[in-house]
Amino acid sequence: MPRIDPRRESEPLTTSPVESADLLAPLDLAFWNIETAEHPMHLGALGVFEADDEPDAAERAAGLLAARAEGVPGLRMRIRSVWLPFGGATRAPVCAFDPFDHVRIAAPVADFHAAAGELMQRPLDRAKPPWEAHVLPGTDGTSFGVLFKFHHALADGLRALTLAASLLDPVDLPVSRPRRPAPVVARRPLPDPRRLPGLLRETVSEVGQALGIGTSVARATLGVRSSASLTSAATGTRRTAGVVLDLDDVHQVRKAVGGTVNDVLIAVVAGALRRWLDERGDCSEGVEPRALVPVSRRRPRTAQPPGNRLSGYLVRLPVSDEDPLVRLRSVRTAMDRNKDAGPERGAGAVALLAERVPALGHRIGGPVVAQAARLLFDILVTSVPLPGIGLRLGGCPLAAVYPFAPLARGQSLAVAVSTYRGRVHFGLVADAAAVPDLELLADSVRKEIHDLVALCANGAGLVTGPRAT
């Protein structure tokens, strides 16, 4: 298909100053080094837009994305190795940036998720800025999809959202105060001798914290039986599916039982896994998979260095419990315990260990860490924030958006959730060989929330608590 060049079109949603090179944060470096061709470490989002019977809507959208990408400095950044620190890498702008290397339009598709699965299994080109936008025209002519892919080392979920939103139609946003830039601190080749006692105390403290996290991870693995359906050999294939729930249904359950919206959604995942395992002939009895629930450590409205700033909570999903309300209370109790401990303590804070490893350690140990993911957790359940405003591309409204998380080596399934315009969107990513029946799991999510709403409507097992907000 010929290239489209609508450079006459409107400006991007947001603009930012020209970006300069910056070293990758330790966690970014870890994501960059654990990636393999079979297990790419990019996250994604599938947006479905209403085309209103415009035959050229998808082609026009592709042209808009390419034209606007030229004006977003963050999309020009590639990742390259540096001499110092040894094993380190930096984000640096490319001199010759061609947006058509990143924005592509496919042939018309009948199933957006089938196409998204095939595209998610293809690694990004590491020699170029690691992101792509694939426009998927619908065969019915009434809609089109856009699959955004961003490498986790280039952008975490919030940063990826900002970059993707900058390619959509301009909207009126509240004016916020500019952030104060982070102070530039000159680096000494050697530490100041007067600071050696303090550095020694900090090092001992960091080692102690690392040992504590490692002990918590080991303790969390004891006595846990995970289903073989959640672990797999490395096939590199991908399949995606999406589920849309009414946010009012989730709030109805939350108000009746207590806890938070996130508690309800994690409990829905646990119940859906139970249904799925039983319906496919696997046994759910005694199964308590460890779910890693990422937690952002970014502080809103404050200057932060770029890169991923994540910790996490580790939660045993009560898959073996028969009662949906008992499962929800178990999740709520586990999440309350994690919150009381804080995101920088406990087994889920294993991501913080990356900050204690020098750059060369990430370069050398990346393959080993990639193999060890299945020892730390069984399934990823993450939440990706979305703005409450309606978004558009080429005048076409965004009707649905399904977030996709990276799938770690040895794991069969990852779940990402976003709330948009009064609806909750589940994005499911699975190893296509290990989970050929992903739609069965998606249907189990729908059934689980239906049963929870019915139980709450009947007044069964209602409780309240201090965190019921």
Tab-separated table of C-alpha atoms in Angstrom:
chain	number	residue	atom	x	y	z
A	1	MET	CA	0.000	0.000	0.000
A	2	PRO	CA	1.428	3.455	-0.879
A	3	ARG	CA	2.661	5.763	1.803
A	4	ILE	CA	0.304	8.406	3.081
A	5	ASP	CA	1.586	11.904	3.752
A	6	PRO	CA	-1.080	14.092	5.375
A	7	ARG	CA	1.347	16.594	6.857
A	8	ARG	CA	-1.335	19.219	6.357
A	9	GLU	CA	-3.240	17.703	9.292
A	10	SER	CA	-3.603	18.997	12.840
A	11	GLU	CA	-0.951	19.170	15.530
A	12	PRO	CA	-0.467	16.402	18.106
A	13	LEU	CA	-2.323	16.326	21.431
A	14	THR	CA	0.738	17.335	23.439
A	15	THR	CA	4.151	18.693	22.728
A	16	SER	CA	7.290	18.494	24.791
A	17	PRO	CA	10.723	20.079	24.643
A	18	VAL	CA	13.473	18.428	22.665
A	19	GLU	CA	14.703	15.426	24.621
A	20	SER	CA	18.366	14.712	25.164
A	21	ALA	CA	20.142	11.473	25.899
A	22	ASP	CA	19.678	9.976	29.348
A	23	LEU	CA	20.917	6.803	30.981
A	24	LEU	CA	18.460	3.981	31.405
A	25	ALA	CA	17.271	3.461	34.945
A	26	PRO	CA	18.203	0.058	36.440
A	27	LEU	CA	14.739	-1.435	35.897
A	28	ASP	CA	14.657	-0.188	32.284
A	29	LEU	CA	18.056	-1.780	31.728
A	30	ALA	CA	16.733	-5.021	33.189
A	31	PHE	CA	13.775	-5.020	30.765
A	32	TRP	CA	16.127	-4.322	27.848
A	33	ASN	CA	18.503	-7.156	28.736
A	34	ILE	CA	16.028	-9.921	29.594
A	35	GLU	CA	14.339	-9.620	26.212
A	36	THR	CA	14.789	-12.386	23.651
A	37	ALA	CA	13.341	-12.845	20.180
A	38	GLU	CA	10.939	-15.430	21.625
A	39	HIS	CA	9.960	-13.244	24.563
A	40	PRO	CA	9.843	-9.561	23.577
A	41	MET	CA	9.412	-7.107	26.451
A	42	HIS	CA	7.029	-4.643	24.856
A	43	LEU	CA	3.657	-3.620	26.201
A	44	GLY	CA	0.751	-2.775	23.955
A	45	ALA	CA	-2.737	-1.360	23.660
A	46	LEU	CA	-5.415	-2.129	21.082
A	47	GLY	CA	-7.739	0.800	20.472
A	48	VAL	CA	-10.959	0.275	18.511
A	49	PHE	CA	-12.321	3.375	16.778
A	50	GLU	CA	-15.761	3.930	15.266
A	51	ALA	CA	-15.349	4.799	11.581
A	52	ASP	CA	-18.982	5.768	10.821
A	53	ASP	CA	-18.871	4.113	7.385
A	54	GLU	CA	-15.989	6.297	6.192
A	55	PRO	CA	-14.163	4.082	3.658
A	56	ASP	CA	-10.846	5.916	4.039
A	57	ALA	CA	-10.942	6.357	7.853
A	58	ALA	CA	-8.187	3.815	8.551
A	59	GLU	CA	-5.890	5.149	5.819
A	60	ARG	CA	-6.396	8.690	7.055
A	61	ALA	CA	-5.682	7.583	10.630
A	62	ALA	CA	-2.383	6.023	9.556
A	63	GLY	CA	-1.347	9.243	7.874
A	64	LEU	CA	-2.245	11.280	10.947
A	65	LEU	CA	-0.230	9.014	13.227
A	66	ALA	CA	2.835	9.282	10.991
A	67	ALA	CA	2.560	13.052	10.605
A	68	ARG	CA	2.119	13.666	14.320
A	69	ALA	CA	4.905	11.266	15.317
A	70	GLU	CA	7.430	13.664	13.756
A	71	GLY	CA	6.528	16.262	16.362
A	72	VAL	CA	6.855	14.040	19.450
A	73	PRO	CA	10.497	13.999	20.637
A	74	GLY	CA	9.941	10.957	22.871
A	75	LEU	CA	9.196	8.848	19.798
A	76	ARG	CA	12.588	9.653	18.264
A	77	MET	CA	14.513	8.037	21.111
A	78	ARG	CA	16.427	4.816	20.466
A	79	ILE	CA	18.350	2.758	22.995
A	80	ARG	CA	22.064	2.256	22.515
A	81	SER	CA	24.903	0.894	24.607
A	82	VAL	CA	27.442	3.196	26.284
A	83	TRP	CA	30.991	2.665	27.526
A	84	LEU	CA	30.339	4.114	30.978
A	85	PRO	CA	28.907	2.784	33.130
A	86	PHE	CA	30.042	-0.616	31.887
A	87	GLY	CA	27.043	-2.524	30.558
A	88	GLY	CA	24.867	0.575	30.599
A	89	ALA	CA	22.618	1.994	27.901
A	90	THR	CA	21.027	5.321	27.108
A	91	ARG	CA	18.017	6.741	25.331
A	92	ALA	CA	19.292	9.029	22.604
A	93	PRO	CA	17.511	10.816	19.746
A	94	VAL	CA	18.113	9.483	16.256
A	95	CYS	CA	19.275	11.848	13.552
A	96	ALA	CA	17.266	10.392	10.678
A	97	PHE	CA	13.760	9.579	11.897
A	98	ASP	CA	11.223	8.192	9.429
A	99	PRO	CA	7.779	7.803	11.031
A	100	PHE	CA	6.763	5.334	8.324
A	101	ASP	CA	9.277	2.895	9.809
A	102	HIS	CA	6.956	2.785	12.825
A	103	VAL	CA	3.432	3.476	11.535
A	104	ARG	CA	2.021	0.747	9.315
A	105	ILE	CA	-1.378	-0.056	7.845
A	106	ALA	CA	-2.496	-3.660	7.411
A	107	ALA	CA	-4.912	-5.319	5.048
A	108	PRO	CA	-8.529	-5.347	6.294
A	109	VAL	CA	-9.095	-7.779	9.164
A	110	ALA	CA	-12.239	-9.424	10.499
A	111	ASP	CA	-10.892	-10.001	14.034
A	112	PHE	CA	-8.842	-7.246	15.656
A	113	HIS	CA	-7.626	-9.515	18.462
A	114	ALA	CA	-6.447	-12.242	16.087
A	115	ALA	CA	-4.373	-9.661	14.223
A	116	ALA	CA	-3.125	-8.110	17.483
A	117	GLY	CA	-1.901	-11.474	18.751
A	118	GLU	CA	0.247	-12.049	15.678
A	119	LEU	CA	1.695	-8.537	15.917
A	120	MET	CA	2.399	-8.768	19.661
A	121	GLN	CA	4.637	-11.793	19.135
A	122	ARG	CA	6.914	-9.889	16.748
A	123	PRO	CA	9.805	-8.168	18.561
A	124	LEU	CA	10.489	-4.506	17.948
A	125	ASP	CA	13.542	-3.445	15.952
A	126	ARG	CA	16.156	-2.735	18.633
A	127	ALA	CA	18.237	-0.628	16.201
A	128	LYS	CA	15.423	1.938	15.916
A	129	PRO	CA	13.210	3.791	18.395
A	130	PRO	CA	11.393	0.783	19.923
A	131	TRP	CA	7.744	1.506	19.230
A	132	GLU	CA	5.175	0.797	16.512
A	133	ALA	CA	1.606	1.710	15.619
A	134	HIS	CA	-0.312	-0.737	13.427
A	135	VAL	CA	-3.567	0.447	11.865
A	136	LEU	CA	-6.031	-2.411	11.312
A	137	PRO	CA	-8.931	-1.585	8.974
A	138	GLY	CA	-12.082	-3.542	9.783
A	139	THR	CA	-13.643	-5.618	7.023
A	140	ASP	CA	-17.078	-4.301	7.991
A	141	GLY	CA	-16.063	-0.722	7.206
A	142	THR	CA	-17.615	0.590	10.430
A	143	SER	CA	-14.519	0.497	12.622
A	144	PHE	CA	-10.741	0.216	12.640
A	145	GLY	CA	-8.199	-0.755	15.247
A	146	VAL	CA	-4.801	0.675	16.186
A	147	LEU	CA	-2.304	-1.505	18.015
A	148	PHE	CA	0.359	0.527	19.804
A	149	LYS	CA	3.544	-1.263	20.901
A	150	PHE	CA	6.143	0.321	23.190
A	151	HIS	CA	9.196	-1.390	24.599
A	152	HIS	CA	9.073	-1.428	28.387
A	153	ALA	CA	12.580	0.078	28.448
A	154	LEU	CA	11.360	3.062	26.436
A	155	ALA	CA	8.204	3.724	28.413
A	156	ASP	CA	6.255	2.288	31.326
A	157	GLY	CA	2.466	2.171	31.183
A	158	LEU	CA	1.910	5.812	32.108
A	159	ARG	CA	4.642	7.087	29.778
A	160	ALA	CA	3.375	4.884	26.934
A	161	LEU	CA	-0.107	6.295	27.464
A	162	THR	CA	1.265	9.837	27.201
A	163	LEU	CA	3.146	9.042	23.986
A	164	ALA	CA	0.151	7.309	22.393
A	165	ALA	CA	-2.214	10.116	23.416
A	166	SER	CA	0.112	12.655	21.784
A	167	LEU	CA	-0.718	11.056	18.427
A	168	LEU	CA	-4.491	11.362	18.840
A	169	ASP	CA	-6.688	14.364	18.071
A	170	PRO	CA	-6.096	17.532	20.119
A	171	VAL	CA	-8.362	17.969	23.116
A	172	ASP	CA	-8.803	20.746	25.642
A	173	LEU	CA	-6.891	19.758	28.762
A	174	PRO	CA	-6.605	21.626	32.076
A	175	VAL	CA	-3.540	23.855	32.210
A	176	SER	CA	-1.105	22.588	34.800
A	177	ARG	CA	1.925	24.288	36.269
A	178	PRO	CA	5.209	23.345	34.595
A	179	ARG	CA	7.260	20.908	36.608
A	180	ARG	CA	10.467	22.113	38.137
A	181	PRO	CA	13.335	20.350	36.369
A	182	ALA	CA	15.344	17.940	38.447
A	183	PRO	CA	18.635	19.448	39.611
A	184	VAL	CA	21.715	18.366	37.717
A	185	VAL	CA	24.259	16.846	40.066
A	186	ALA	CA	27.880	16.668	38.939
A	187	ARG	CA	29.306	13.176	39.282
A	188	ARG	CA	32.670	12.625	40.893
A	189	PRO	CA	34.949	9.894	39.547
A	190	LEU	CA	35.371	8.761	43.185
A	191	PRO	CA	33.133	9.388	46.197
A	192	ASP	CA	33.955	12.198	48.586
A	193	PRO	CA	35.926	10.616	51.480
A	194	ARG	CA	33.798	12.575	53.950
A	195	ARG	CA	30.734	10.692	52.716
A	196	LEU	CA	32.220	7.202	53.067
A	197	PRO	CA	30.605	6.441	56.472
A	198	GLY	CA	27.191	7.440	55.131
A	199	LEU	CA	27.704	5.475	51.937
A	200	LEU	CA	28.688	2.445	53.979
A	201	ARG	CA	25.507	2.705	56.046
A	202	GLU	CA	23.414	3.102	52.883
A	203	THR	CA	25.079	0.064	51.318
A	204	VAL	CA	24.453	-2.065	54.405
A	205	SER	CA	20.838	-0.864	54.459
A	206	GLU	CA	20.369	-1.714	50.774
A	207	VAL	CA	21.885	-5.161	51.235
A	208	GLY	CA	19.604	-5.759	54.203
A	209	GLN	CA	16.560	-4.685	52.207
A	210	ALA	CA	17.574	-6.885	49.284
A	211	LEU	CA	17.980	-9.885	51.602
A	212	GLY	CA	14.602	-9.141	53.159
A	213	ILE	CA	12.906	-9.025	49.782
A	214	GLY	CA	14.635	-12.226	48.702
A	215	THR	CA	13.508	-13.964	51.901
A	216	SER	CA	9.937	-12.765	51.371
A	217	VAL	CA	9.950	-14.100	47.816
A	218	ALA	CA	11.223	-17.482	48.987
A	219	ARG	CA	8.634	-17.618	51.777
A	220	ALA	CA	5.849	-16.737	49.324
A	221	THR	CA	6.682	-19.769	47.181
A	222	LEU	CA	6.284	-22.273	50.019
A	223	GLY	CA	3.162	-24.417	50.035
A	224	VAL	CA	1.791	-22.946	46.812
A	225	ARG	CA	0.550	-25.124	43.996
A	226	SER	CA	0.262	-23.440	40.631
A	227	SER	CA	-1.601	-24.850	37.694
A	228	ALA	CA	0.467	-26.125	34.787
A	229	SER	CA	-1.892	-24.083	32.591
A	230	LEU	CA	-0.217	-20.896	33.881
A	231	THR	CA	3.305	-22.013	32.979
A	232	SER	CA	4.589	-23.070	29.588
A	233	ALA	CA	7.610	-23.747	27.454
A	234	ALA	CA	8.965	-20.818	25.456
A	235	THR	CA	7.044	-20.946	22.178
A	236	GLY	CA	7.093	-17.218	21.432
A	237	THR	CA	3.559	-17.313	20.034
A	238	ARG	CA	0.916	-14.866	21.221
A	239	ARG	CA	-2.848	-14.729	21.387
A	240	THR	CA	-4.939	-11.833	22.716
A	241	ALA	CA	-8.535	-11.427	23.837
A	242	GLY	CA	-10.580	-8.628	25.340
A	243	VAL	CA	-13.453	-8.313	27.781
A	244	VAL	CA	-15.569	-5.236	28.517
A	245	LEU	CA	-17.426	-4.916	31.836
A	246	ASP	CA	-19.750	-2.212	33.104
A	247	LEU	CA	-17.972	-0.147	35.762
A	248	ASP	CA	-21.304	0.291	37.581
A	249	ASP	CA	-21.402	-3.483	38.143
A	250	VAL	CA	-17.946	-3.373	39.712
A	251	HIS	CA	-18.964	-0.479	41.962
A	252	GLN	CA	-22.108	-2.337	42.994
A	253	VAL	CA	-19.993	-5.239	44.224
A	254	ARG	CA	-17.496	-2.929	45.902
A	255	LYS	CA	-20.174	-1.016	47.784
A	256	ALA	CA	-21.864	-4.209	48.946
A	257	VAL	CA	-18.792	-6.178	50.009
A	258	GLY	CA	-16.210	-3.485	50.769
A	259	GLY	CA	-12.650	-3.042	49.593
A	260	THR	CA	-11.583	-1.237	46.447
A	261	VAL	CA	-12.337	-1.484	42.740
A	262	ASN	CA	-8.925	-3.111	42.283
A	263	ASP	CA	-9.788	-5.746	44.906
A	264	VAL	CA	-12.944	-6.632	42.980
A	265	LEU	CA	-11.110	-6.864	39.658
A	266	ILE	CA	-8.378	-9.121	41.095
A	267	ALA	CA	-11.069	-11.333	42.628
A	268	VAL	CA	-12.779	-11.503	39.229
A	269	VAL	CA	-9.503	-12.760	37.752
A	270	ALA	CA	-9.256	-15.427	40.478
A	271	GLY	CA	-12.814	-16.603	39.883
A	272	ALA	CA	-12.377	-16.586	36.117
A	273	LEU	CA	-9.243	-18.740	36.442
A	274	ARG	CA	-11.191	-21.244	38.552
A	275	ARG	CA	-13.988	-21.492	35.971
A	276	TRP	CA	-11.502	-21.732	33.117
A	277	LEU	CA	-9.407	-24.464	34.721
A	278	ASP	CA	-12.451	-26.564	35.580
A	279	GLU	CA	-14.152	-26.121	32.198
A	280	ARG	CA	-11.024	-27.074	30.265
A	281	GLY	CA	-10.603	-30.213	32.383
A	282	ASP	CA	-7.793	-29.026	34.671
A	283	CYS	CA	-8.223	-29.251	38.414
A	284	SER	CA	-8.567	-26.007	40.371
A	285	GLU	CA	-8.487	-27.701	43.775
A	286	GLY	CA	-5.593	-26.419	45.870
A	287	VAL	CA	-4.429	-24.006	43.171
A	288	GLU	CA	-3.169	-20.661	44.559
A	289	PRO	CA	-1.138	-18.968	41.830
A	290	ARG	CA	1.023	-15.991	42.807
A	291	ALA	CA	-0.172	-12.823	41.096
A	292	LEU	CA	2.264	-9.927	40.763
A	293	VAL	CA	0.332	-6.652	40.959
A	294	PRO	CA	2.653	-3.799	39.850
A	295	VAL	CA	2.551	-0.573	41.862
A	296	SER	CA	3.829	2.729	40.490
A	297	ARG	CA	6.336	4.564	42.677
A	298	ARG	CA	5.963	7.792	40.740
A	299	ARG	CA	4.801	10.808	42.694
A	300	PRO	CA	2.248	12.937	40.834
A	301	ARG	CA	3.202	16.510	39.960
A	302	THR	CA	6.809	16.096	41.016
A	303	ALA	CA	9.983	16.024	38.979
A	304	GLN	CA	11.093	12.442	38.495
A	305	PRO	CA	13.924	10.964	36.489
A	306	PRO	CA	12.669	9.201	33.357
A	307	GLY	CA	12.213	5.468	33.282
A	308	ASN	CA	10.271	2.788	35.100
A	309	ARG	CA	9.661	3.332	38.796
A	310	LEU	CA	7.797	0.216	39.842
A	311	SER	CA	7.358	-2.014	42.820
A	312	GLY	CA	4.608	-4.542	43.304
A	313	TYR	CA	2.374	-6.563	45.559
A	314	LEU	CA	2.441	-10.351	45.516
A	315	VAL	CA	-1.002	-11.884	46.061
A	316	ARG	CA	-1.982	-15.542	46.200
A	317	LEU	CA	-5.131	-15.833	44.107
A	318	PRO	CA	-7.719	-17.951	45.995
A	319	VAL	CA	-8.604	-19.990	42.913
A	320	SER	CA	-9.453	-23.095	44.940
A	321	ASP	CA	-12.170	-21.346	47.013
A	322	GLU	CA	-15.635	-22.213	45.732
A	323	ASP	CA	-17.509	-19.143	47.018
A	324	PRO	CA	-17.018	-15.939	44.957
A	325	LEU	CA	-17.538	-13.761	48.040
A	326	VAL	CA	-14.971	-15.760	50.021
A	327	ARG	CA	-12.508	-15.247	47.162
A	328	LEU	CA	-13.168	-11.513	47.206
A	329	ARG	CA	-12.624	-11.282	50.966
A	330	SER	CA	-9.388	-13.259	50.657
A	331	VAL	CA	-8.109	-10.885	47.982
A	332	ARG	CA	-9.142	-7.871	50.035
A	333	THR	CA	-7.306	-9.199	53.103
A	334	ALA	CA	-4.163	-9.933	51.080
A	335	MET	CA	-4.186	-6.503	49.442
A	336	ASP	CA	-4.732	-4.779	52.790
A	337	ARG	CA	-1.729	-6.649	54.157
A	338	ASN	CA	0.377	-5.554	51.187
A	339	LYS	CA	-0.699	-1.929	51.574
A	340	ASP	CA	0.110	-1.962	55.273
A	341	ALA	CA	3.615	-3.256	54.461
A	342	GLY	CA	4.027	-0.713	51.661
A	343	PRO	CA	5.224	-1.115	48.055
A	344	GLU	CA	8.896	-1.107	49.050
A	345	ARG	CA	8.676	-4.113	51.350
A	346	GLY	CA	7.615	-7.692	50.911
A	347	ALA	CA	7.870	-10.239	48.138
A	348	GLY	CA	6.201	-8.058	45.523
A	349	ALA	CA	8.998	-5.494	45.807
A	350	VAL	CA	11.325	-7.800	43.894
A	351	ALA	CA	11.518	-5.187	41.107
A	352	LEU	CA	13.420	-2.965	43.520
A	353	LEU	CA	16.263	-5.465	43.515
A	354	ALA	CA	17.101	-4.195	40.024
A	355	GLU	CA	18.206	-0.912	41.593
A	356	ARG	CA	20.832	-2.759	43.651
A	357	VAL	CA	22.437	-4.357	40.607
A	358	PRO	CA	25.146	-2.487	38.617
A	359	ALA	CA	24.672	-2.008	34.879
A	360	LEU	CA	27.151	-4.716	33.960
A	361	GLY	CA	25.258	-7.140	36.190
A	362	HIS	CA	22.094	-6.518	34.166
A	363	ARG	CA	23.971	-7.069	30.927
A	364	ILE	CA	25.500	-10.360	32.077
A	365	GLY	CA	22.664	-11.640	34.234
A	366	GLY	CA	19.737	-10.684	31.992
A	367	PRO	CA	19.255	-14.175	30.501
A	368	VAL	CA	19.368	-15.737	33.971
A	369	VAL	CA	16.762	-13.296	35.308
A	370	ALA	CA	14.528	-13.998	32.322
A	371	GLN	CA	14.581	-17.694	33.165
A	372	ALA	CA	13.811	-16.978	36.830
A	373	ALA	CA	10.568	-15.019	36.330
A	374	ARG	CA	8.422	-18.127	36.722
A	375	LEU	CA	10.040	-18.729	40.122
A	376	LEU	CA	8.908	-15.313	41.395
A	377	PHE	CA	5.289	-15.184	40.232
A	378	ASP	CA	2.820	-17.127	38.091
A	379	ILE	CA	0.664	-14.436	36.530
A	380	LEU	CA	0.846	-10.672	36.069
A	381	VAL	CA	-2.283	-8.643	36.880
A	382	THR	CA	-1.708	-4.970	36.176
A	383	SER	CA	-3.816	-1.821	35.914
A	384	VAL	CA	-3.116	0.879	33.310
A	385	PRO	CA	-4.663	4.340	33.939
A	386	LEU	CA	-6.573	6.074	31.161
A	387	PRO	CA	-7.958	9.621	31.011
A	388	GLY	CA	-11.654	10.128	31.640
A	389	ILE	CA	-12.067	12.271	28.538
A	390	GLY	CA	-13.248	10.841	25.228
A	391	LEU	CA	-10.393	10.375	22.758
A	392	ARG	CA	-10.529	10.519	18.963
A	393	LEU	CA	-8.325	9.877	15.954
A	394	GLY	CA	-9.160	11.648	12.721
A	395	GLY	CA	-12.507	12.548	14.263
A	396	CYS	CA	-13.334	8.898	14.929
A	397	PRO	CA	-14.183	8.244	18.603
A	398	LEU	CA	-12.243	5.674	20.608
A	399	ALA	CA	-14.884	3.088	21.539
A	400	ALA	CA	-12.737	0.543	23.402
A	401	VAL	CA	-9.124	0.095	24.464
A	402	TYR	CA	-7.495	-3.160	25.575
A	403	PRO	CA	-4.109	-2.922	27.352
A	404	PHE	CA	-1.581	-5.738	26.881
A	405	ALA	CA	1.229	-6.533	29.319
A	406	PRO	CA	4.508	-8.268	28.409
A	407	LEU	CA	4.498	-12.037	28.876
A	408	ALA	CA	7.480	-13.297	30.857
A	409	ARG	CA	9.399	-16.410	29.853
A	410	GLY	CA	7.815	-19.583	31.193
A	411	GLN	CA	4.433	-17.963	31.833
A	412	SER	CA	1.282	-18.556	29.838
A	413	LEU	CA	-0.913	-15.609	30.733
A	414	ALA	CA	-0.823	-11.904	31.637
A	415	VAL	CA	-3.822	-9.709	32.468
A	416	ALA	CA	-4.011	-5.926	32.099
A	417	VAL	CA	-7.012	-3.782	33.034
A	418	SER	CA	-8.030	-0.232	32.113
A	419	THR	CA	-11.101	1.830	32.947
A	420	TYR	CA	-12.368	4.081	30.169
A	421	ARG	CA	-15.621	6.019	29.853
A	422	GLY	CA	-17.571	4.002	32.418
A	423	ARG	CA	-16.342	0.601	31.290
A	424	VAL	CA	-13.621	-1.767	32.441
A	425	HIS	CA	-11.495	-3.262	29.658
A	426	PHE	CA	-9.559	-6.481	30.271
A	427	GLY	CA	-6.686	-7.174	27.893
A	428	LEU	CA	-5.574	-10.823	27.991
A	429	VAL	CA	-2.240	-11.930	26.506
A	430	ALA	CA	-1.354	-15.619	26.372
A	431	ASP	CA	1.104	-18.027	24.855
A	432	ALA	CA	-0.896	-19.220	21.849
A	433	ALA	CA	0.409	-22.786	22.077
A	434	ALA	CA	-0.225	-23.143	25.817
A	435	VAL	CA	-3.596	-21.348	25.832
A	436	PRO	CA	-5.459	-22.078	22.594
A	437	ASP	CA	-8.771	-21.455	24.409
A	438	LEU	CA	-8.200	-17.874	25.567
A	439	GLU	CA	-11.763	-16.943	24.607
A	440	LEU	CA	-12.966	-19.465	27.186
A	441	LEU	CA	-11.086	-17.513	29.851
A	442	ALA	CA	-12.534	-14.239	28.539
A	443	ASP	CA	-16.031	-15.698	28.816
A	444	SER	CA	-15.214	-16.822	32.366
A	445	VAL	CA	-14.449	-13.196	33.292
A	446	ARG	CA	-17.919	-12.169	32.098
A	447	LYS	CA	-19.597	-14.974	34.037
A	448	GLU	CA	-17.689	-14.187	37.218
A	449	ILE	CA	-18.759	-10.547	37.423
A	450	HIS	CA	-22.326	-11.587	36.567
A	451	ASP	CA	-22.400	-14.005	39.510
A	452	LEU	CA	-20.851	-11.466	41.897
A	453	VAL	CA	-23.456	-8.861	40.954
A	454	ALA	CA	-26.257	-11.406	41.415
A	455	LEU	CA	-24.982	-12.428	44.856
A	456	CYS	CA	-24.694	-8.825	45.980
A	457	ALA	CA	-28.158	-7.986	44.634
A	458	ASN	CA	-29.531	-10.838	46.775
A	459	GLY	CA	-27.767	-9.480	49.859
A	460	ALA	CA	-25.583	-12.566	50.296
A	461	GLY	CA	-22.603	-12.277	52.633
A	462	LEU	CA	-22.438	-8.478	52.667
A	463	VAL	CA	-19.684	-6.941	54.771
A	464	THR	CA	-18.175	-3.541	55.349
A	465	GLY	CA	-14.761	-2.408	56.434
A	466	PRO	CA	-12.466	0.562	56.928
A	467	ARG	CA	-11.059	0.324	53.386
A	468	ALA	CA	-14.470	0.261	51.654
A	469	THR	CA	-13.790	3.392	49.645
